[in-house]
Short mmCIF file of C-alpha atoms and ligand atoms in Angstrom, two decimals:
data_model
loop_
_atom_site.label_atom_id
_atom_site.label_comp_id
_atom_site.label_asym_id
_atom_site.label_seq_id
_atom_site.Cartn_x
_atom_site.Cartn_y
_atom_site.Cartn_z
CA MET Q 1 -19.15 21.48 7.78
CA ARG Q 2 -17.50 19.14 10.28
CA PRO Q 3 -14.08 17.90 9.09
CA VAL Q 4 -15.29 14.30 8.76
CA GLU Q 5 -18.32 15.37 6.68
CA GLU Q 6 -16.08 17.54 4.54
CA ALA Q 7 -13.70 14.58 4.09
CA ALA Q 8 -16.56 12.29 3.02
CA ARG Q 9 -17.69 14.93 0.51
CA ILE Q 10 -14.14 15.10 -0.91
CA LEU Q 11 -14.02 11.30 -1.25
CA ARG Q 12 -17.38 11.31 -3.04
CA SER Q 13 -16.08 13.89 -5.52
CA GLY Q 14 -12.97 11.82 -6.30
CA GLY Q 15 -10.47 13.64 -4.08
CA LEU Q 16 -7.80 12.46 -1.66
CA VAL Q 17 -8.12 12.52 2.13
CA ALA Q 18 -5.38 11.61 4.60
CA PHE Q 19 -6.89 10.11 7.75
CA PRO Q 20 -5.68 8.61 11.03
CA THR Q 21 -5.95 4.92 11.80
CA GLU Q 22 -4.72 3.12 14.91
CA THR Q 23 -1.66 1.88 12.95
CA VAL Q 24 -0.45 4.73 10.74
CA TYR Q 25 -2.10 7.51 8.71
CA GLY Q 26 -3.68 6.45 5.40
CA LEU Q 27 -4.01 8.29 2.08
CA GLY Q 28 -7.58 7.52 1.05
CA ALA Q 29 -9.68 7.62 -2.10
CA ASP Q 30 -13.02 6.16 -3.18
CA ALA Q 31 -12.17 2.49 -3.88
CA SER Q 32 -14.91 2.31 -6.52
CA SER Q 33 -13.46 5.15 -8.63
CA ASP Q 34 -10.44 4.24 -10.78
CA GLU Q 35 -9.75 7.89 -11.44
CA ALA Q 36 -9.64 8.69 -7.72
CA VAL Q 37 -7.51 5.63 -6.91
CA ARG Q 38 -5.00 6.56 -9.64
CA ARG Q 39 -4.49 9.87 -7.81
CA ILE Q 40 -3.17 7.92 -4.81
CA PHE Q 41 -0.45 6.29 -6.91
CA ALA Q 42 0.46 9.66 -8.44
CA ALA Q 43 0.58 11.45 -5.06
CA LYS Q 44 2.75 8.75 -3.47
CA GLY Q 45 4.96 8.11 -6.48
CA ARG Q 46 4.01 4.46 -6.04
CA PRO Q 47 4.32 1.86 -8.83
CA ALA Q 48 0.89 0.92 -10.22
CA ASP Q 49 1.38 -2.81 -9.55
CA HIS Q 50 1.55 -2.39 -5.77
CA PRO Q 51 -1.95 -3.19 -4.46
CA LEU Q 52 -3.90 -1.01 -2.03
CA ILE Q 53 -5.88 -2.04 1.05
CA VAL Q 54 -9.62 -1.36 1.01
CA HIS Q 55 -10.83 0.07 4.33
CA VAL Q 56 -14.44 -0.46 5.36
CA ALA Q 57 -16.55 0.08 8.48
CA SER Q 58 -18.85 -2.89 7.85
CA ALA Q 59 -19.74 -5.73 5.45
CA PRO Q 60 -16.12 -6.56 4.56
CA GLU Q 61 -17.23 -9.78 2.83
CA ARG Q 62 -18.89 -7.63 0.14
CA TRP Q 63 -15.39 -7.06 -1.29
CA ALA Q 64 -14.48 -10.76 -1.37
CA ALA Q 65 -15.43 -13.48 -3.86
CA ARG Q 66 -15.20 -16.01 -1.04
CA TRP Q 67 -15.32 -15.60 2.74
CA SER Q 68 -13.62 -18.62 4.28
CA PRO Q 69 -13.99 -19.88 7.86
CA GLU Q 70 -10.43 -18.54 8.48
CA ALA Q 71 -11.49 -15.09 7.30
CA ALA Q 72 -14.55 -15.21 9.53
CA ALA Q 73 -12.48 -16.32 12.54
CA LEU Q 74 -9.79 -13.64 12.11
CA ALA Q 75 -12.38 -10.93 11.41
CA ALA Q 76 -14.32 -11.87 14.55
CA ALA Q 77 -11.16 -11.92 16.67
CA PHE Q 78 -9.40 -8.75 15.47
CA TRP Q 79 -11.74 -6.36 13.63
CA PRO Q 80 -11.93 -3.50 14.04
CA GLY Q 81 -8.16 -3.60 14.43
CA PRO Q 82 -4.65 -3.68 12.97
CA LEU Q 83 -5.14 -6.68 10.65
CA THR Q 84 -5.44 -6.85 6.85
CA LEU Q 85 -6.86 -9.95 5.18
CA ILE Q 86 -5.93 -10.86 1.59
CA VAL Q 87 -8.81 -12.74 -0.02
CA PRO Q 88 -10.01 -13.50 -3.57
CA LYS Q 89 -11.51 -10.24 -4.84
CA ALA Q 90 -15.18 -9.76 -5.67
CA ALA Q 91 -15.88 -9.08 -9.38
CA HIS Q 92 -16.67 -5.39 -8.74
CA VAL Q 93 -13.25 -4.68 -7.19
CA SER Q 94 -11.10 -2.77 -9.66
CA ASP Q 95 -7.71 -3.96 -10.95
CA VAL Q 96 -6.46 -0.44 -10.27
CA VAL Q 97 -6.98 -1.04 -6.54
CA THR Q 98 -5.49 -4.55 -6.55
CA GLY Q 99 -2.57 -3.73 -8.85
CA GLY Q 100 -3.85 -6.40 -11.24
CA GLU Q 101 -3.96 -9.09 -8.54
CA PRO Q 102 -6.92 -11.49 -8.38
CA THR Q 103 -6.99 -10.80 -4.62
CA VAL Q 104 -7.88 -7.80 -2.45
CA GLY Q 105 -6.63 -6.62 0.93
CA ILE Q 106 -9.42 -5.64 3.35
CA ARG Q 107 -9.21 -3.95 6.73
CA VAL Q 108 -11.65 -2.55 9.30
CA PRO Q 109 -9.59 0.07 11.16
CA ASP Q 110 -10.06 0.78 14.86
CA HIS Q 111 -9.82 4.55 15.18
CA PRO Q 112 -12.78 6.82 15.96
CA VAL Q 113 -11.93 9.26 13.14
CA ALA Q 114 -11.40 6.48 10.57
CA GLN Q 115 -14.63 4.84 11.68
CA ALA Q 116 -16.55 8.11 11.47
CA LEU Q 117 -15.13 8.82 8.01
CA LEU Q 118 -15.97 5.34 6.69
CA ALA Q 119 -19.47 5.56 8.15
CA ALA Q 120 -20.08 9.01 6.65
CA PHE Q 121 -18.71 7.96 3.26
CA ALA Q 122 -20.59 4.65 3.35
CA GLY Q 123 -18.23 2.92 0.92
CA GLY Q 124 -14.79 1.36 0.64
CA VAL Q 125 -11.75 3.63 0.98
CA ALA Q 126 -8.59 2.46 -0.78
CA ALA Q 127 -5.63 3.67 1.24
CA PRO Q 128 -1.92 3.00 1.52
CA SER Q 129 0.14 4.62 4.25
CA ALA Q 130 0.20 8.41 3.69
CA ASN Q 131 3.89 8.76 2.86
CA ARG Q 132 5.85 9.11 -0.38
CA PHE Q 133 6.86 5.70 -1.77
CA GLY Q 134 9.74 4.14 0.17
CA GLN Q 135 9.61 6.68 3.02
CA VAL Q 136 8.76 6.11 6.67
CA SER Q 137 5.04 5.75 7.42
CA PRO Q 138 3.40 8.75 9.15
CA THR Q 139 2.10 8.42 12.69
CA THR Q 140 0.96 12.05 13.10
CA ALA Q 141 -0.89 14.53 10.87
CA ALA Q 142 2.26 16.68 10.85
CA HIS Q 143 4.25 13.79 9.30
CA VAL Q 144 1.67 13.56 6.52
CA ALA Q 145 1.83 17.29 5.86
CA ILE Q 146 5.62 17.24 5.47
CA GLU Q 147 5.49 14.87 2.49
CA LEU Q 148 2.02 15.29 1.02
CA ALA Q 149 0.55 18.67 2.02
CA ASP Q 150 0.26 19.92 -1.56
CA ARG Q 151 -0.89 16.56 -2.95
CA VAL Q 152 -3.88 15.84 -0.73
CA ASP Q 153 -7.21 17.70 -0.49
CA LEU Q 154 -7.60 17.35 3.28
CA ILE Q 155 -5.68 15.92 6.24
CA LEU Q 156 -7.83 14.77 9.16
CA ASP Q 157 -5.92 15.13 12.42
CA GLY Q 158 -6.58 12.31 14.91
CA GLY Q 159 -3.46 12.73 17.01
CA ALA Q 160 -0.60 10.24 17.29
CA CYS Q 161 -1.36 6.66 16.21
CA ALA Q 162 -1.77 4.27 19.15
CA VAL Q 163 -0.19 1.20 17.50
CA GLY Q 164 2.45 2.97 15.43
CA VAL Q 165 3.35 0.20 12.96
CA GLU Q 166 1.25 -1.00 10.04
CA SER Q 167 -1.36 -3.75 10.17
CA SER Q 168 -0.40 -7.42 10.10
CA ILE Q 169 -1.20 -8.86 6.66
CA VAL Q 170 -2.53 -12.42 6.45
CA ASP Q 171 -2.95 -13.95 2.99
CA LEU Q 172 -5.96 -16.26 2.93
CA SER Q 173 -6.07 -16.67 -0.85
CA GLY Q 174 -3.74 -19.70 -1.04
CA ASP Q 175 -3.80 -23.25 0.28
CA ALA Q 176 -2.79 -22.26 3.79
CA PRO Q 177 -2.86 -18.89 5.62
CA ARG Q 178 0.42 -16.93 5.39
CA LEU Q 179 1.67 -13.94 7.32
CA LEU Q 180 2.92 -11.54 4.61
CA ARG Q 181 3.79 -8.69 6.96
CA PRO Q 182 4.13 -8.76 10.77
CA GLY Q 183 2.28 -5.80 12.27
CA GLY Q 184 -0.12 -4.61 14.94
CA VAL Q 185 -1.59 -8.06 15.72
CA SER Q 186 1.07 -10.46 16.99
CA LEU Q 187 1.85 -13.77 15.29
CA GLU Q 188 1.03 -15.52 18.56
CA ALA Q 189 -2.46 -13.98 18.70
CA LEU Q 190 -3.15 -14.78 15.03
CA GLU Q 191 -2.13 -18.42 15.49
CA GLU Q 192 -4.30 -18.70 18.58
CA ALA Q 193 -7.35 -17.39 16.70
CA LEU Q 194 -6.67 -19.70 13.74
CA GLY Q 195 -5.94 -22.66 15.98
CA ALA Q 196 -2.98 -23.51 13.74
CA PRO Q 197 0.54 -22.31 13.00
CA LEU Q 198 0.85 -19.58 10.37
CA ALA Q 199 3.33 -19.82 7.49
CA ILE Q 200 5.55 -16.75 7.26
CA GLY Q 201 6.50 -14.74 4.17
CA GLY Q 202 5.45 -15.20 0.58
CA SER Q 203 4.54 -12.55 -1.95
CA THR Q 204 7.41 -10.39 -3.16
CA ARG Q 205 4.95 -7.95 -4.75
CA ALA Q 206 4.03 -6.19 -1.55
CA PRO Q 207 6.21 -3.06 -1.22
CA GLY Q 208 6.18 -3.48 2.54
CA THR Q 209 8.01 -6.71 1.93
CA LEU Q 210 10.72 -5.22 -0.30
CA PRO Q 211 14.07 -5.55 1.51
CA SER Q 212 14.62 -1.79 1.66
CA HIS Q 213 11.57 0.10 2.87
CA TYR Q 214 10.49 2.27 5.78
CA ALA Q 215 13.88 3.90 5.36
CA PRO Q 216 15.09 7.22 6.79
CA ARG Q 217 18.00 9.06 5.14
CA ALA Q 218 20.36 8.08 7.96
CA ARG Q 219 22.07 4.70 7.72
CA VAL Q 220 20.47 2.40 10.30
CA LEU Q 221 22.48 -0.42 11.83
CA ALA Q 222 20.19 -2.86 13.64
CA VAL Q 223 22.34 -5.15 15.78
CA ALA Q 224 22.07 -7.47 18.77
CA ARG Q 225 21.80 -5.55 22.04
CA GLY Q 226 25.24 -6.70 23.14
CA ASP Q 227 26.82 -5.26 19.98
CA VAL Q 228 25.40 -1.72 20.23
CA GLU Q 229 28.27 -0.12 22.12
CA ARG Q 230 31.10 -1.47 20.00
CA THR Q 231 29.19 -0.67 16.79
CA VAL Q 232 28.74 2.95 17.91
CA GLU Q 233 32.48 3.18 18.69
CA ARG Q 234 33.48 1.62 15.38
CA GLU Q 235 31.26 3.96 13.35
CA ALA Q 236 32.28 7.05 15.35
CA ALA Q 237 35.90 6.28 14.51
CA THR Q 238 35.11 6.97 10.84
CA GLY Q 239 34.14 10.57 11.65
CA ALA Q 240 30.44 9.98 10.90
CA ARG Q 241 27.75 11.56 13.10
CA VAL Q 242 26.67 8.48 15.02
CA ARG Q 243 23.92 8.07 17.58
CA GLU Q 244 22.31 5.19 19.37
CA LEU Q 245 18.58 4.99 18.67
CA ARG Q 246 17.02 3.98 21.98
CA LEU Q 247 13.53 2.48 21.87
CA PRO Q 248 11.37 1.70 24.91
CA ALA Q 249 11.88 -1.84 26.28
CA ASP Q 250 8.14 -2.60 26.12
CA PRO Q 251 7.43 -3.82 22.55
CA ALA Q 252 4.11 -1.98 22.21
CA ALA Q 253 5.73 1.26 23.37
CA ALA Q 254 8.64 0.64 20.96
CA ALA Q 255 6.20 0.20 18.07
CA ARG Q 256 4.42 3.43 19.00
CA ALA Q 257 7.70 5.37 19.12
CA LEU Q 258 9.50 3.78 16.15
CA TYR Q 259 8.58 5.90 13.12
CA ALA Q 260 8.76 9.26 14.90
CA ALA Q 261 12.19 8.20 16.18
CA LEU Q 262 13.37 7.34 12.65
CA ARG Q 263 12.17 10.72 11.38
CA GLU Q 264 14.02 12.48 14.22
CA LEU Q 265 17.30 10.97 13.05
CA ASP Q 266 16.98 12.83 9.78
CA GLU Q 267 15.92 16.07 11.48
CA GLU Q 268 19.06 15.85 13.61
CA GLY Q 269 21.26 15.18 10.60
CA VAL Q 270 22.51 11.88 11.99
CA ASP Q 271 24.63 9.85 9.51
CA VAL Q 272 24.49 6.50 11.28
CA ALA Q 273 22.00 5.26 13.89
CA VAL Q 274 22.74 2.11 15.86
CA VAL Q 275 19.73 0.35 17.33
CA ALA Q 276 19.29 -2.86 19.33
CA LEU Q 277 16.98 -5.43 17.71
CA PRO Q 278 14.09 -6.27 20.06
CA GLU Q 279 13.09 -9.81 20.90
CA GLU Q 280 10.94 -11.46 18.21
CA ARG Q 281 7.86 -11.75 20.39
CA GLY Q 282 4.52 -9.90 20.29
CA LEU Q 283 4.88 -6.50 18.64
CA GLY Q 284 8.66 -6.93 18.87
CA ARG Q 285 8.47 -8.98 15.67
CA ALA Q 286 6.99 -6.05 13.69
CA VAL Q 287 9.50 -3.61 15.20
CA ALA Q 288 12.43 -5.91 14.34
CA ASP Q 289 11.05 -6.37 10.80
CA ARG Q 290 10.84 -2.60 10.19
CA LEU Q 291 14.31 -2.01 11.68
CA ARG Q 292 15.80 -4.66 9.40
CA ARG Q 293 14.13 -3.08 6.37
CA ALA Q 294 15.31 0.38 7.44
CA SER Q 295 18.83 -1.01 7.66
CA ALA Q 296 18.78 -2.95 4.36
CA PRO Q 297 21.12 -1.68 1.62
CA ARG Q 298 19.23 0.56 -0.78
CA PRO Q 299 19.81 2.10 -4.16
CA GLY Q 300 21.15 5.67 -4.12
O1 TXA T 420 -1.86 -0.39 8.75
C1 TXA T 420 -1.95 -0.41 7.53
O2 TXA T 420 -2.03 -1.45 6.87
C2 TXA T 420 -1.93 0.94 6.81
C3 TXA T 420 -3.19 1.72 7.20
C4 TXA T 420 -3.32 3.01 6.45
O3 TXA T 420 -4.31 0.89 6.99
N1 TXA T 420 -1.86 0.75 5.40
C5 TXA T 420 -0.72 0.34 4.78
O4 TXA T 420 -0.85 0.31 3.39
O5 TXA T 420 0.29 0.06 5.37
P1 TXA T 420 0.41 0.15 2.43
O6 TXA T 420 -0.14 0.25 1.06
O7 TXA T 420 1.45 1.12 2.80
O8 TXA T 420 0.85 -1.33 2.68
C6 TXA T 420 -0.08 -2.35 2.38
C7 TXA T 420 0.63 -3.57 1.97
C8 TXA T 420 1.47 -3.35 0.74
O9 TXA T 420 2.70 -3.98 0.95
C9 TXA T 420 0.66 -4.05 -0.34
O10 TXA T 420 1.46 -4.55 -1.38
C10 TXA T 420 -0.01 -5.16 0.45
O11 TXA T 420 -0.36 -4.55 1.64
N2 TXA T 420 -1.22 -5.62 -0.23
C11 TXA T 420 -2.36 -4.95 -0.42
N3 TXA T 420 -3.22 -5.67 -1.16
C12 TXA T 420 -2.60 -6.83 -1.44
C13 TXA T 420 -2.94 -8.00 -2.19
N4 TXA T 420 -4.11 -8.11 -2.82
N5 TXA T 420 -2.03 -9.00 -2.27
C14 TXA T 420 -0.83 -8.90 -1.65
N6 TXA T 420 -0.44 -7.82 -0.94
C15 TXA T 420 -1.30 -6.81 -0.84
MG1 MG T 421 3.26 1.89 3.14
#
């Protein structure tokens, strides 16, 4: 059986499949099976009230109670692609998927393997990023295997993710559209498609919006470019193993490289990584957001 067919069979029987998307790898289960979806939370060690995104290849509006003109405009402009829309959920969408929320996150991913899987399965696939809760999102099949090999029935290998940071999340369930998480579609592009400015921030429920997330073991110090050198010197003076984390100057290339670079810090046993915050434009906004979260104080 071809891997994609095998993966669809596993989803139909209630199993877990890790699959590539253009953003990061996802840990998927049949969105219409509560039992299967609960396995995702168990495998990730994720709290049950953190909602999952439903991935579909077509007919996204089937998962929504209401499909607004804003939803139609953003879907037309960016799907398939690195955008998740939060909309009022259709009655058939389970509370297990939405973490008890009256809304659901929907995304049509743009990756040939994800598309083939969704087409073969012919249903919605609930999937968070395929990492243990609080860890750095995986951008290769090898990253997934390190954390989840014994907790997932199959890992589909689609190579390194082309975008490298998670989807942008736009909440369309309130009075005005809000950007809950900057990601693979830039704020500028979203505002252009909406023809209006987008409010930023909102829900504190989304784990991707917790202050400390996407965190490697190493302490990350994200500072202005001009402060990198003196920060490295200051930290080195304490005897810690310090290294500058250099990201490509091009924001899209920086996004692509970011998570693998964070994982490398831990492989190298670095104590402190100093990294220059990119400009808050285009994909630079998502990169800066993830660097700030990686550098936020965390418990333990
Ligand atoms: O690029 C991505 O979005 C990747 C790939 C696999 O699609 N997925 C991903 O999923 O990053 P996850 O679960 O790691 O992050 C999804 C975020 C979480 O912060 C979750 O709380 C939020 O989306 N979310 C999902 N449904 C929501 C809802 N109904 N209301 C508010 N936030 C929601
Ligand atoms: Mg995640």
